């Protein structure tokens, strides 16, 4: 898959079909948009592109209200690659770009720089100054400039319309099973394993302390998880929170990997979040915590066996 960050250096490609979106999560709705672009490009012997923005426009325009990203930008690129798209065009989102009208954006970028022959958008797309562009505007601009527009309708699963907003809500309420249905995969955290206080080791449950690069993290609690390394996935149980039994003040993500004794400090790992076992709470003693962890481990094994 080709990644294009400099549109000035973009070579001409045969019959470009461009899917536009933020694609945060690369969820089932996004996949429908990407598939439509791929199908249109294949039918015409062309090239299927996903066009996205970095940073997310809201991060620049309304940072206080910007959503937490479901995916780190590099993880988004990897999932876009797995979709089968031929290339990803990453446009640096700036204040100057935000001032372009929908028509100017289409004329200057989609046509002038990319040479799009077809455009694919979701039904809820917005683009251009003050989000003035929508799907109907794109269709009209396509008629004006001579390109075809495909508008992909809503994708519904279990009666719910799939959206990044809905996925975030589910993650932030610890409904990881619900989020997984909309994502078509388990939500995951990516990050490096760093040295912590080694509290888990002192009570017989050594943990990998993960410094998350992922913004969208579920609420504090104990989770059945899988740690994914280069050589495969390992069952694990993970505590997210403040470790109140030990009066800690910093939030941490600590995964106890089953039957595992390798040194993975410094490695970047992926943590698949399968299901919440219980909220985090304070115990009267380390011994009481140890007893609860034994119960949690049994539940985690049960969840992972059925996952």
Short mmCIF file of C-alpha atoms in Angstrom, two decimals:
data_model
loop_
_atom_site.label_atom_id
_atom_site.label_comp_id
_atom_site.label_asym_id
_atom_site.label_seq_id
_atom_site.Cartn_x
_atom_site.Cartn_y
_atom_site.Cartn_z
CA UNK A 1 0.00 0.00 0.00
CA UNK A 2 1.28 3.44 -0.95
CA UNK A 3 1.21 6.22 1.66
CA UNK A 4 1.20 9.73 0.20
CA UNK A 5 1.87 12.69 2.46
CA UNK A 6 3.19 15.11 -0.16
CA UNK A 7 0.55 15.76 -2.79
CA UNK A 8 2.99 17.81 -4.85
CA UNK A 9 4.99 14.64 -5.42
CA UNK A 10 1.96 12.46 -6.15
CA UNK A 11 2.44 10.63 -9.44
CA UNK A 12 -0.54 10.22 -11.74
CA UNK A 13 -2.34 6.94 -11.24
CA UNK A 14 -4.80 5.19 -13.54
CA UNK A 15 -8.42 6.23 -12.91
CA UNK A 16 -8.17 7.36 -9.26
CA UNK A 17 -11.18 6.52 -7.10
CA UNK A 18 -10.99 8.41 -3.81
CA UNK A 19 -12.80 7.51 -0.57
CA UNK A 20 -12.90 10.46 1.82
CA UNK A 21 -13.14 10.27 5.60
CA UNK A 22 -11.39 10.50 8.94
CA UNK A 23 -11.61 6.70 9.22
CA UNK A 24 -10.95 6.75 12.97
CA UNK A 25 -11.51 3.16 14.07
CA UNK A 26 -11.73 1.78 10.52
CA UNK A 27 -15.03 0.29 11.70
CA UNK A 28 -17.64 -1.64 9.71
CA UNK A 29 -19.13 1.56 8.30
CA UNK A 30 -15.72 2.71 7.10
CA UNK A 31 -15.09 -0.70 5.58
CA UNK A 32 -18.25 -0.37 3.50
CA UNK A 33 -16.95 2.95 2.13
CA UNK A 34 -13.50 1.50 1.43
CA UNK A 35 -14.99 -1.58 -0.26
CA UNK A 36 -17.12 0.61 -2.49
CA UNK A 37 -14.03 2.54 -3.58
CA UNK A 38 -12.05 -0.66 -4.18
CA UNK A 39 -14.90 -2.20 -6.18
CA UNK A 40 -15.30 0.93 -8.34
CA UNK A 41 -11.56 1.11 -8.97
CA UNK A 42 -11.29 -2.56 -9.88
CA UNK A 43 -14.22 -2.28 -12.29
CA UNK A 44 -12.47 0.57 -14.10
CA UNK A 45 -8.94 -0.80 -13.93
CA UNK A 46 -8.06 2.09 -11.64
CA UNK A 47 -6.52 2.91 -8.28
CA UNK A 48 -8.42 3.03 -4.98
CA UNK A 49 -7.31 5.73 -2.53
CA UNK A 50 -8.43 6.58 0.99
CA UNK A 51 -8.07 10.30 1.70
CA UNK A 52 -7.78 11.25 5.35
CA UNK A 53 -6.47 14.09 7.52
CA UNK A 54 -3.79 14.46 10.16
CA UNK A 55 -4.44 15.80 12.69
CA UNK A 56 -8.13 15.08 13.01
CA UNK A 57 -9.76 18.41 12.14
CA UNK A 58 -11.41 18.73 15.54
CA UNK A 59 -8.00 18.43 17.25
CA UNK A 60 -6.98 21.67 15.57
CA UNK A 61 -10.25 23.57 15.43
CA UNK A 62 -11.91 22.68 18.77
CA UNK A 63 -9.23 20.90 20.82
CA UNK A 64 -11.19 21.14 24.08
CA UNK A 65 -14.08 19.23 22.51
CA UNK A 66 -12.11 16.94 20.22
CA UNK A 67 -12.86 13.24 20.65
CA UNK A 68 -10.33 10.73 21.86
CA UNK A 69 -8.91 8.87 18.88
CA UNK A 70 -9.89 5.21 18.69
CA UNK A 71 -6.69 4.47 16.77
CA UNK A 72 -3.18 5.82 16.84
CA UNK A 73 -2.47 7.23 13.33
CA UNK A 74 0.00 4.43 12.54
CA UNK A 75 -2.56 1.80 13.58
CA UNK A 76 -5.13 3.47 11.33
CA UNK A 77 -2.75 3.19 8.39
CA UNK A 78 -2.21 -0.50 9.10
CA UNK A 79 -5.94 -1.24 9.22
CA UNK A 80 -6.47 0.74 6.04
CA UNK A 81 -3.76 -1.41 4.43
CA UNK A 82 -5.57 -4.54 5.54
CA UNK A 83 -8.77 -3.27 3.89
CA UNK A 84 -7.15 -3.77 0.49
CA UNK A 85 -7.00 -0.10 -0.45
CA UNK A 86 -4.20 0.73 -2.92
CA UNK A 87 -3.03 3.93 -1.27
CA UNK A 88 -3.72 6.34 1.57
CA UNK A 89 -3.44 10.08 1.02
CA UNK A 90 -2.75 11.82 4.34
CA UNK A 91 -3.41 15.55 4.09
CA UNK A 92 -1.88 17.81 6.74
CA UNK A 93 -4.91 19.60 8.18
CA UNK A 94 -4.16 23.28 8.78
CA UNK A 95 -6.12 26.42 9.58
CA UNK A 96 -5.63 27.54 5.98
CA UNK A 97 -7.12 24.29 4.71
CA UNK A 98 -10.07 24.65 7.09
CA UNK A 99 -10.95 27.95 5.39
CA UNK A 100 -11.42 26.40 1.95
CA UNK A 101 -14.99 26.22 0.72
CA UNK A 102 -16.26 22.76 -0.26
CA UNK A 103 -16.00 23.75 -3.93
CA UNK A 104 -12.42 24.99 -3.59
CA UNK A 105 -11.40 21.85 -1.71
CA UNK A 106 -12.82 19.65 -4.45
CA UNK A 107 -11.32 21.75 -7.23
CA UNK A 108 -7.87 22.21 -5.67
CA UNK A 109 -7.35 18.84 -3.98
CA UNK A 110 -9.59 16.13 -5.40
CA UNK A 111 -9.19 17.32 -8.97
CA UNK A 112 -6.11 19.52 -9.09
CA UNK A 113 -3.78 17.37 -6.99
CA UNK A 114 -5.28 13.86 -7.11
CA UNK A 115 -7.12 13.88 -10.41
CA UNK A 116 -10.03 11.89 -8.95
CA UNK A 117 -12.31 10.30 -11.52
CA UNK A 118 -14.74 9.02 -8.89
CA UNK A 119 -15.35 9.93 -5.25
CA UNK A 120 -16.85 7.72 -2.54
CA UNK A 121 -18.24 9.21 0.68
CA UNK A 122 -20.36 8.11 3.58
CA UNK A 123 -23.86 9.52 4.00
CA UNK A 124 -22.74 11.64 6.98
CA UNK A 125 -19.58 13.12 5.41
CA UNK A 126 -18.73 16.77 6.06
CA UNK A 127 -15.96 18.81 4.46
CA UNK A 128 -14.96 22.37 3.68
CA UNK A 129 -15.20 25.59 5.69
CA UNK A 130 -17.54 25.27 8.67
CA UNK A 131 -18.43 21.75 7.49
CA UNK A 132 -20.58 23.26 4.76
CA UNK A 133 -20.03 20.31 2.44
CA UNK A 134 -22.08 17.14 2.78
CA UNK A 135 -22.93 14.14 0.61
CA UNK A 136 -25.47 16.05 -1.47
CA UNK A 137 -22.97 18.87 -2.04
CA UNK A 138 -20.37 16.33 -3.21
CA UNK A 139 -22.85 14.86 -5.68
CA UNK A 140 -23.59 18.35 -7.04
CA UNK A 141 -19.89 19.20 -7.32
CA UNK A 142 -19.31 15.94 -9.12
CA UNK A 143 -21.88 16.93 -11.71
CA UNK A 144 -20.24 20.34 -12.06
CA UNK A 145 -16.67 19.07 -12.38
CA UNK A 146 -17.37 15.82 -14.19
CA UNK A 147 -16.68 13.05 -11.68
CA UNK A 148 -19.02 10.36 -10.36
CA UNK A 149 -19.95 10.27 -6.67
CA UNK A 150 -20.98 7.17 -4.75
CA UNK A 151 -22.70 7.82 -1.43
CA UNK A 152 -22.58 4.84 0.92
CA UNK A 153 -25.59 4.63 3.21
CA UNK A 154 -25.56 3.85 6.94
CA UNK A 155 -24.38 0.44 8.10
CA UNK A 156 -26.51 -0.97 10.91
CA UNK A 157 -25.64 -3.86 13.19
CA UNK A 158 -28.10 -5.09 15.79
CA UNK A 159 -30.28 -2.07 15.07
CA UNK A 160 -27.41 0.37 15.77
CA UNK A 161 -25.92 2.64 13.14
CA UNK A 162 -22.17 2.15 13.09
CA UNK A 163 -20.21 5.34 13.79
CA UNK A 164 -16.96 6.36 15.43
CA UNK A 165 -18.99 8.27 18.03
CA UNK A 166 -20.95 5.16 18.97
CA UNK A 167 -17.78 3.08 19.16
CA UNK A 168 -16.20 5.64 21.51
CA UNK A 169 -19.30 5.66 23.71
CA UNK A 170 -19.18 1.89 24.02
CA UNK A 171 -15.47 1.81 24.84
CA UNK A 172 -15.85 4.57 27.42
CA UNK A 173 -18.72 2.68 29.09
CA UNK A 174 -16.70 -0.58 29.06
CA UNK A 175 -19.03 -2.25 26.55
CA UNK A 176 -16.15 -3.85 24.72
CA UNK A 177 -18.27 -6.61 23.23
CA UNK A 178 -20.58 -4.03 21.69
CA UNK A 179 -17.64 -2.01 20.39
CA UNK A 180 -16.12 -5.15 18.86
CA UNK A 181 -19.27 -5.78 16.83
CA UNK A 182 -19.17 -2.28 15.35
CA UNK A 183 -15.41 -2.41 14.78
CA UNK A 184 -15.35 -5.91 13.34
CA UNK A 185 -12.45 -6.63 15.71
CA UNK A 186 -11.52 -6.14 19.34
CA UNK A 187 -10.55 -2.64 20.41
CA UNK A 188 -6.87 -2.53 21.25
CA UNK A 189 -4.27 -0.41 22.98
CA UNK A 190 -0.79 -0.05 21.54
CA UNK A 191 2.25 1.04 23.51
CA UNK A 192 5.70 0.27 24.83
CA UNK A 193 6.33 -1.87 27.89
CA UNK A 194 7.96 0.32 30.51
CA UNK A 195 9.31 -0.15 34.02
CA UNK A 196 6.74 0.43 36.75
CA UNK A 197 6.69 0.00 40.51
CA UNK A 198 6.48 -3.81 40.15
CA UNK A 199 3.59 -4.01 42.61
CA UNK A 200 2.22 -7.07 40.85
CA UNK A 201 5.46 -8.99 41.26
CA UNK A 202 5.38 -8.45 45.03
CA UNK A 203 2.05 -10.30 45.29
CA UNK A 204 2.92 -13.06 42.82
CA UNK A 205 1.45 -11.64 39.63
CA UNK A 206 4.16 -9.91 37.57
CA UNK A 207 2.81 -7.47 35.00
CA UNK A 208 3.85 -5.66 31.85
CA UNK A 209 3.28 -1.93 32.38
CA UNK A 210 2.09 -0.52 29.03
CA UNK A 211 2.53 3.15 28.19
CA UNK A 212 -0.44 3.66 25.90
CA UNK A 213 -0.18 5.51 22.59
CA UNK A 214 -3.91 4.97 22.15
CA UNK A 215 -6.18 7.76 23.39
CA UNK A 216 -9.50 5.94 23.75
CA UNK A 217 -9.11 3.79 26.86
CA UNK A 218 -11.99 2.13 28.74
CA UNK A 219 -12.77 3.03 32.35
CA UNK A 220 -10.78 1.73 35.29
CA UNK A 221 -11.23 -1.94 35.98
CA UNK A 222 -9.98 -5.46 35.42
CA UNK A 223 -10.18 -6.86 31.88
CA UNK A 224 -9.73 -10.13 30.06
CA UNK A 225 -7.17 -9.31 27.36
CA UNK A 226 -4.66 -10.68 24.88
CA UNK A 227 -1.13 -9.35 24.50
CA UNK A 228 -0.02 -9.56 20.87
CA UNK A 229 3.71 -9.90 20.25
CA UNK A 230 5.65 -10.63 17.07
CA UNK A 231 5.36 -14.37 17.62
CA UNK A 232 1.67 -14.52 18.50
CA UNK A 233 -1.08 -13.63 20.97
CA UNK A 234 -0.94 -14.49 24.67
CA UNK A 235 -3.86 -14.64 27.07
CA UNK A 236 -3.67 -12.06 29.83
CA UNK A 237 -5.55 -10.16 32.49
CA UNK A 238 -5.14 -6.40 32.68
CA UNK A 239 -5.76 -3.80 35.35
CA UNK A 240 -6.47 -0.27 34.18
CA UNK A 241 -6.53 2.32 36.93
CA UNK A 242 -4.92 3.86 39.98
CA UNK A 243 -4.16 0.74 42.06
CA UNK A 244 -6.05 2.15 45.08
CA UNK A 245 -4.98 -0.71 47.36
CA UNK A 246 -1.45 0.70 47.14
CA UNK A 247 -2.56 4.37 47.21
CA UNK A 248 -1.04 5.11 43.81
CA UNK A 249 -1.73 8.46 42.16
CA UNK A 250 -0.94 7.74 38.49
CA UNK A 251 -3.19 5.78 36.15
CA UNK A 252 -1.53 2.71 34.70
CA UNK A 253 -2.24 -0.19 32.35
CA UNK A 254 -0.73 -3.43 33.69
CA UNK A 255 -1.11 -6.78 31.95
CA UNK A 256 -0.33 -10.10 33.62
CA UNK A 257 0.48 -12.51 30.76
CA UNK A 258 -0.37 -16.15 31.44
CA UNK A 259 2.53 -18.63 31.56
CA UNK A 260 5.02 -16.05 30.36
CA UNK A 261 8.44 -15.16 31.74
CA UNK A 262 10.25 -13.34 28.91
CA UNK A 263 11.78 -9.88 29.23
CA UNK A 264 9.76 -7.58 26.95
CA UNK A 265 10.77 -4.21 28.39
CA UNK A 266 10.99 -1.61 25.65
CA UNK A 267 8.91 -3.62 23.17
CA UNK A 268 5.85 -2.07 21.55
CA UNK A 269 2.93 -4.41 22.17
CA UNK A 270 -0.71 -4.58 21.17
CA UNK A 271 -3.28 -5.25 23.89
CA UNK A 272 -6.61 -6.60 22.67
CA UNK A 273 -9.38 -5.69 25.13
CA UNK A 274 -11.92 -8.53 25.21
CA UNK A 275 -14.26 -7.96 28.17
CA UNK A 276 -14.41 -6.16 31.50
CA UNK A 277 -14.42 -8.48 34.48
CA UNK A 278 -15.10 -5.94 37.23
CA UNK A 279 -14.51 -2.30 38.20
CA UNK A 280 -11.34 -1.41 40.05
CA UNK A 281 -11.73 -1.13 43.82
CA UNK A 282 -9.64 -0.79 46.96
CA UNK A 283 -8.92 -3.88 49.07
CA UNK A 284 -8.14 -3.96 52.77
CA UNK A 285 -4.81 -5.70 52.24
CA UNK A 286 -2.49 -7.14 49.65
CA UNK A 287 -3.68 -10.60 50.69
CA UNK A 288 -7.32 -9.69 49.99
CA UNK A 289 -6.26 -8.35 46.60
CA UNK A 290 -4.33 -11.55 45.89
CA UNK A 291 -7.44 -13.64 46.64
CA UNK A 292 -9.56 -11.51 44.33
CA UNK A 293 -6.98 -11.74 41.55
CA UNK A 294 -7.19 -15.54 41.72
CA UNK A 295 -10.94 -15.28 41.08
CA UNK A 296 -10.35 -12.73 38.31
CA UNK A 297 -7.85 -15.06 36.64
CA UNK A 298 -10.36 -17.88 36.58
CA UNK A 299 -12.94 -15.57 34.98
CA UNK A 300 -10.42 -14.27 32.45
CA UNK A 301 -9.52 -17.81 31.35
CA UNK A 302 -13.24 -18.56 30.93
CA UNK A 303 -13.82 -15.43 28.82
CA UNK A 304 -10.75 -15.98 26.64
CA UNK A 305 -11.61 -19.64 26.04
CA UNK A 306 -14.94 -18.53 24.56
CA UNK A 307 -13.59 -15.47 22.66
#
